[in-house]
PDB file of C-alpha atoms in Angstrom:
ATOM      1  CA  GLY A  93      29.856 -12.064  17.816  1.00  0.00           C
ATOM      2  CA  VAL A  94      26.313 -11.604  16.546  1.00  0.00           C
ATOM      3  CA  ALA A  95      24.895 -10.311  13.273  1.00  0.00           C
ATOM      4  CA  ARG A  96      21.383  -8.924  13.679  1.00  0.00           C
ATOM      5  CA  SER A  97      19.108  -8.487  10.690  1.00  0.00           C
ATOM      6  CA  SER A  98      15.784  -6.676  10.464  1.00  0.00           C
ATOM      7  CA  ILE A  99      13.820  -7.450   7.339  1.00  0.00           C
ATOM      8  CA  LYS A 100      10.747  -5.372   6.537  1.00  0.00           C
ATOM      9  CA  LEU A 101       8.427  -6.906   3.971  1.00  0.00           C
ATOM     10  CA  ASP A 102       5.637  -4.795   2.480  1.00  0.00           C
ATOM     11  CA  TYR A 103       3.132  -7.023   0.708  1.00  0.00           C
ATOM     12  CA  GLU A 104       0.718  -5.766  -1.951  1.00  0.00           C
ATOM     13  CA  ILE A 105      -2.011  -8.413  -2.088  1.00  0.00           C
ATOM     14  CA  SER A 106      -4.546  -8.371  -4.939  1.00  0.00           C
ATOM     15  CA  ARG A 107      -7.270 -10.675  -6.322  1.00  0.00           C
ATOM     16  CA  ALA A 108      -7.954 -12.591  -3.073  1.00  0.00           C
ATOM     17  CA  LYS A 109      -7.572 -12.290   0.690  1.00  0.00           C
ATOM     18  CA  LEU A 110      -4.782 -14.085   2.545  1.00  0.00           C
ATOM     19  CA  THR A 111      -4.866 -15.519   6.076  1.00  0.00           C
ATOM     20  CA  GLN A 112      -1.277 -16.811   6.115  1.00  0.00           C
ATOM     21  CA  LEU A 113       2.084 -15.610   4.807  1.00  0.00           C
ATOM     22  CA  VAL A 114       4.999 -17.998   4.229  1.00  0.00           C
ATOM     23  CA  LEU A 115       8.707 -17.114   4.285  1.00  0.00           C
ATOM     24  CA  GLU A 116      11.882 -19.095   3.602  1.00  0.00           C
ATOM     25  CA  ILE A 117      14.848 -18.188   5.792  1.00  0.00           C
ATOM     26  CA  PRO A 118      18.373 -19.684   5.790  1.00  0.00           C
ATOM     27  CA  ALA A 119      18.844 -22.464   8.349  1.00  0.00           C
ATOM     28  CA  ASP A 120      21.809 -20.724  10.021  1.00  0.00           C
ATOM     29  CA  GLN A 121      19.604 -17.810  11.128  1.00  0.00           C
ATOM     30  CA  LYS A 122      17.683 -17.714  14.414  1.00  0.00           C
ATOM     31  CA  VAL A 123      14.208 -16.198  14.061  1.00  0.00           C
ATOM     32  CA  VAL A 124      13.850 -13.837  17.020  1.00  0.00           C
ATOM     33  CA  ASN A 125      10.456 -12.354  16.222  1.00  0.00           C
ATOM     34  CA  VAL A 126       7.889 -11.544  13.551  1.00  0.00           C
ATOM     35  CA  PHE A 127       5.998  -8.278  14.149  1.00  0.00           C
ATOM     36  CA  ASP A 128       2.846  -6.616  12.914  1.00  0.00           C
ATOM     37  CA  ARG A 129      -0.424  -5.765  14.623  1.00  0.00           C
ATOM     38  CA  ASN A 130      -2.190  -8.244  12.323  1.00  0.00           C
ATOM     39  CA  VAL A 131       0.146 -11.164  13.207  1.00  0.00           C
ATOM     40  CA  GLN A 132      -1.685 -13.691  15.352  1.00  0.00           C
ATOM     41  CA  ARG A 133       1.153 -16.224  15.645  1.00  0.00           C
ATOM     42  CA  TRP A 134       4.150 -17.525  13.761  1.00  0.00           C
ATOM     43  CA  ASN A 135       6.069 -20.771  13.777  1.00  0.00           C
ATOM     44  CA  PHE A 136       8.942 -22.236  11.878  1.00  0.00           C
ATOM     45  CA  GLU A 137       9.684 -25.648  10.469  1.00  0.00           C
ATOM     46  CA  PRO A 138      13.313 -26.674   9.916  1.00  0.00           C
ATOM     47  CA  GLY A 139      14.239 -27.986   6.492  1.00  0.00           C
ATOM     48  CA  GLU A 140      17.326 -28.814   4.504  1.00  0.00           C
ATOM     49  CA  GLY A 141      19.402 -25.623   4.235  1.00  0.00           C
ATOM     50  CA  LYS A 142      16.387 -23.447   5.052  1.00  0.00           C
ATOM     51  CA  GLN A 143      13.552 -23.026   7.486  1.00  0.00           C
ATOM     52  CA  THR A 144       9.977 -22.200   6.623  1.00  0.00           C
ATOM     53  CA  VAL A 145       8.208 -19.561   8.701  1.00  0.00           C
ATOM     54  CA  ARG A 146       4.406 -19.575   8.620  1.00  0.00           C
ATOM     55  CA  VAL A 147       2.730 -16.378   9.780  1.00  0.00           C
ATOM     56  CA  ASP A 148      -0.968 -16.585  10.678  1.00  0.00           C
ATOM     57  CA  LEU A 149      -2.899 -13.313  10.487  1.00  0.00           C
ATOM     58  CA  PHE A 150      -5.726 -12.190  12.784  1.00  0.00           C
ATOM     59  CA  GLU A 151      -7.738 -10.883   9.841  1.00  0.00           C
ATOM     60  CA  ALA A 152      -7.637 -12.064   6.248  1.00  0.00           C
ATOM     61  CA  THR A 153      -6.068  -9.238   4.329  1.00  0.00           C
ATOM     62  CA  GLN A 154      -6.077  -7.821   0.834  1.00  0.00           C
ATOM     63  CA  GLY A 155      -4.114  -4.760  -0.217  1.00  0.00           C
ATOM     64  CA  GLN A 156      -1.268  -3.673   2.073  1.00  0.00           C
ATOM     65  CA  GLN A 157       0.287  -5.978   4.689  1.00  0.00           C
ATOM     66  CA  SER A 158       3.642  -5.425   6.388  1.00  0.00           C
ATOM     67  CA  LEU A 159       5.884  -7.765   8.362  1.00  0.00           C
ATOM     68  CA  LEU A 160       9.024  -7.046  10.353  1.00  0.00           C
ATOM     69  CA  VAL A 161      11.209 -10.131  10.779  1.00  0.00           C
ATOM     70  CA  GLU A 162      14.133 -10.051  13.231  1.00  0.00           C
ATOM     71  CA  LEU A 163      16.964 -12.550  12.776  1.00  0.00           C
ATOM     72  CA  GLU A 164      20.221 -13.298  14.593  1.00  0.00           C
ATOM     73  CA  GLN A 165      23.269 -15.234  13.517  1.00  0.00           C
ATOM     74  CA  PHE A 166      26.032 -16.010  15.972  1.00  0.00           C
ATOM     75  CA  ILE A 167      29.519 -15.690  14.567  1.00  0.00           C
ATOM     76  CA  ASN A 168      32.869 -16.839  15.870  1.00  0.00           C
ATOM     77  CA  ALA A 169      34.286 -13.340  16.139  1.00  0.00           C
ATOM     78  CA  THR A 170      37.438 -14.289  18.026  1.00  0.00           C
ATOM     79  CA  GLU A 171      39.463 -13.798  14.854  1.00  0.00           C
ATOM     80  CA  SER A 172      40.502 -10.334  13.699  1.00  0.00           C
ATOM     81  CA  SER A 173      38.547 -10.812  10.465  1.00  0.00           C
ATOM     82  CA  TYR A 174      35.642 -13.052   9.478  1.00  0.00           C
ATOM     83  CA  GLN A 175      33.022 -13.400   6.742  1.00  0.00           C
ATOM     84  CA  VAL A 176      29.315 -12.704   7.110  1.00  0.00           C
ATOM     85  CA  SER A 177      26.640 -13.706   4.592  1.00  0.00           C
ATOM     86  CA  LEU A 178      23.529 -11.580   4.637  1.00  0.00           C
ATOM     87  CA  PRO A 179      20.368 -13.652   4.989  1.00  0.00           C
ATOM     88  CA  LEU A 180      18.077 -14.004   2.000  1.00  0.00           C
ATOM     89  CA  VAL A 181      14.454 -13.976   3.158  1.00  0.00           C
ATOM     90  CA  ARG A 182      12.229 -15.238   0.380  1.00  0.00           C
ATOM     91  CA  ALA A 183       8.488 -14.542   0.403  1.00  0.00           C
ATOM     92  CA  VAL A 184       6.896 -17.783  -0.830  1.00  0.00           C
ATOM     93  CA  GLY A 185       4.088 -17.632  -3.368  1.00  0.00           C
ATOM     94  CA  VAL A 186       4.610 -14.036  -4.481  1.00  0.00           C
ATOM     95  CA  GLY A 187       4.755 -12.945  -8.103  1.00  0.00           C
ATOM     96  CA  ARG A 188       7.565 -10.441  -7.624  1.00  0.00           C
ATOM     97  CA  GLN A 189       9.982  -9.623  -4.808  1.00  0.00           C
ATOM     98  CA  GLN A 190      12.250  -6.598  -5.054  1.00  0.00           C
ATOM     99  CA  GLY A 191      13.828  -4.310  -2.503  1.00  0.00           C
ATOM    100  CA  ILE A 192      16.758  -2.590  -0.833  1.00  0.00           C
ATOM    101  CA  VAL A 193      19.584  -4.025   1.263  1.00  0.00           C
ATOM    102  CA  VAL A 194      21.396  -1.741   3.709  1.00  0.00           C
ATOM    103  CA  VAL A 195      24.217  -2.721   6.078  1.00  0.00           C
ATOM    104  CA  ARG A 196      25.554  -0.825   9.082  1.00  0.00           C
ATOM    105  CA  LEU A 197      28.749  -1.865  10.855  1.00  0.00           C
ATOM    106  CA  ASP A 198      29.437  -1.129  14.516  1.00  0.00           C
ATOM    107  CA  GLU A 199      32.132   1.357  15.404  1.00  0.00           C
ATOM    108  CA  GLY A 200      35.532  -0.294  15.235  1.00  0.00           C
ATOM    109  CA  LEU A 201      34.583  -2.616  12.382  1.00  0.00           C
ATOM    110  CA  GLN A 202      35.459  -2.260   8.724  1.00  0.00           C
ATOM    111  CA  GLY A 203      33.815  -4.222   5.934  1.00  0.00           C
ATOM    112  CA  GLU A 204      34.429  -5.123   2.328  1.00  0.00           C
ATOM    113  CA  ALA A 205      32.006  -6.825  -0.052  1.00  0.00           C
ATOM    114  CA  VAL A 206      33.808  -9.954  -1.272  1.00  0.00           C
ATOM    115  CA  LYS A 207      30.849 -11.492  -3.105  1.00  0.00           C
ATOM    116  CA  ARG A 208      27.864  -9.679  -4.566  1.00  0.00           C
ATOM    117  CA  THR A 209      25.313 -11.324  -6.843  1.00  0.00           C
ATOM    118  CA  GLY A 210      22.058  -9.809  -8.075  1.00  0.00           C
ATOM    119  CA  LEU A 211      22.634  -6.476  -6.286  1.00  0.00           C
ATOM    120  CA  LEU A 212      23.139  -3.009  -7.769  1.00  0.00           C
ATOM    121  CA  GLN A 213      24.865  -0.328  -5.735  1.00  0.00           C
ATOM    122  CA  LEU A 214      22.570   2.532  -4.767  1.00  0.00           C
ATOM    123  CA  ASP A 215      23.361   6.095  -3.765  1.00  0.00           C
ATOM    124  CA  GLN A 216      22.332   6.926  -0.190  1.00  0.00           C
ATOM    125  CA  ASN A 217      20.422   9.978  -1.482  1.00  0.00           C
ATOM    126  CA  ASP A 218      18.150   7.607  -3.439  1.00  0.00           C
ATOM    127  CA  LEU A 219      17.051   5.734  -0.307  1.00  0.00           C
ATOM    128  CA  PRO A 220      13.455   5.992   0.921  1.00  0.00           C
ATOM    129  CA  GLU A 221      12.912   8.664   3.579  1.00  0.00           C
ATOM    130  CA  THR A 222      12.641   6.045   6.355  1.00  0.00           C
ATOM    131  CA  LEU A 223      16.220   4.856   5.712  1.00  0.00           C
ATOM    132  CA  ARG A 224      17.883   8.259   5.391  1.00  0.00           C
ATOM    133  CA  GLY A 225      19.819   9.793   8.243  1.00  0.00           C
ATOM    134  CA  THR A 226      21.756   6.623   9.107  1.00  0.00           C
ATOM    135  CA  ALA A 227      25.375   6.165   8.058  1.00  0.00           C
ATOM    136  CA  TRP A 228      25.016   2.940   6.065  1.00  0.00           C
ATOM    137  CA  GLY A 229      28.231   1.185   5.103  1.00  0.00           C
ATOM    138  CA  PHE A 230      26.652  -0.604   2.145  1.00  0.00           C
ATOM    139  CA  VAL A 231      23.538   0.252   0.125  1.00  0.00           C
ATOM    140  CA  TYR A 232      22.163  -1.968  -2.646  1.00  0.00           C
ATOM    141  CA  ARG A 233      18.984  -2.553  -4.626  1.00  0.00           C
ATOM    142  CA  TYR A 234      17.771  -5.887  -5.982  1.00  0.00           C
ATOM    143  CA  GLY A 235      15.205  -6.511  -8.673  1.00  0.00           C
ATOM    144  CA  ALA A 236      14.549 -10.198  -7.973  1.00  0.00           C
ATOM    145  CA  VAL A 237      15.541 -13.001  -5.653  1.00  0.00           C
ATOM    146  CA  PRO A 238      17.883 -14.737  -5.167  1.00  0.00           C
ATOM    147  CA  TYR A 239      20.628 -12.288  -4.352  1.00  0.00           C
ATOM    148  CA  GLU A 240      23.792 -12.760  -2.329  1.00  0.00           C
ATOM    149  CA  LEU A 241      26.064 -10.478  -0.317  1.00  0.00           C
ATOM    150  CA  VAL A 242      29.114 -11.725   1.566  1.00  0.00           C
ATOM    151  CA  LEU A 243      31.122  -9.259   3.632  1.00  0.00           C
ATOM    152  CA  ASN A 244      34.612  -9.626   4.993  1.00  0.00           C
ATOM    153  CA  VAL A 245      34.485  -7.883   8.384  1.00  0.00           C
ATOM    154  CA  GLU A 246      37.689  -6.772  10.069  1.00  0.00           C
ATOM    155  CA  LYS A 247      38.215  -5.399  13.541  1.00  0.00           C
ATOM    156  CA  VAL A 248      40.151  -2.132  13.322  1.00  0.00           C
ATOM    157  CA  LEU A 249      39.580  -0.778  16.841  1.00  0.00           C
ATOM    158  CA  PRO A 250      39.417  -2.782  20.056  1.00  0.00           C
ATOM    159  CA  ARG A 251      36.192  -2.898  22.046  1.00  0.00           C
ATOM    160  CA  ILE A 252      37.016  -2.023  25.625  1.00  0.00           C
ATOM    161  CA  SER A 253      34.649  -2.220  28.555  1.00  0.00           C
ATOM    162  CA  VAL A 254      35.282  -1.532  32.211  1.00  0.00           C
ATOM    163  CA  THR A 255      33.365  -2.515  35.310  1.00  0.00           C
ATOM    164  CA  GLU A 256      34.157  -0.255  38.223  1.00  0.00           C
ATOM    165  CA  LEU A 257      33.287  -0.507  41.885  1.00  0.00           C
ATOM    166  CA  VAL A 258      33.662   2.606  43.957  1.00  0.00           C
ATOM    167  CA  GLU A 259      33.432   2.177  47.694  1.00  0.00           C
ATOM    168  CA  ALA A 260      33.333   5.233  49.909  1.00  0.00           C
ATOM    169  CA  GLU A 261      33.083   5.473  53.672  1.00  0.00           C
ATOM    170  CA  LEU A 262      31.904   8.727  55.118  1.00  0.00           C
ATOM    171  CA  SER A 263      31.945   9.431  58.820  1.00  0.00           C
ATOM    172  CA  ALA A 264      31.302  12.465  60.955  1.00  0.00           C
TER     173      ALA A 264
END
């Protein structure tokens, strides 16, 4: 019943140093964490249909700066099939945002892309080295934001869990 997203943003900052990065995230997503060794703190402000995340940096930076943003979205997964929209994280104030979208489904789930806008399918062999070696269900590239990907997810195998208590009495 939860869709977890990890978004890695690699900034290339030129002309001036930055002390704060700003992101726009859909309002239906819960921001779990924002990681990097240069991240001092982050906070979010709710808005209409989106939330703004402000990331303060320890040191003003120019050149390379990375962020890892973790999101969660709770889904009513009691039905045998449901739709999931992938979150669009927009870096505010950047000249160009492009990247790769990869999706992995848990065992027992099957997915189909029912809506795809602004995304081009990519061969798994063309992925960067850091993304290879994982069996991705969907692999896309985008050249600009906004993009949209809606998946219809269907349960094909049941998830079964067992809690067992074994009690033994040994005597001599």
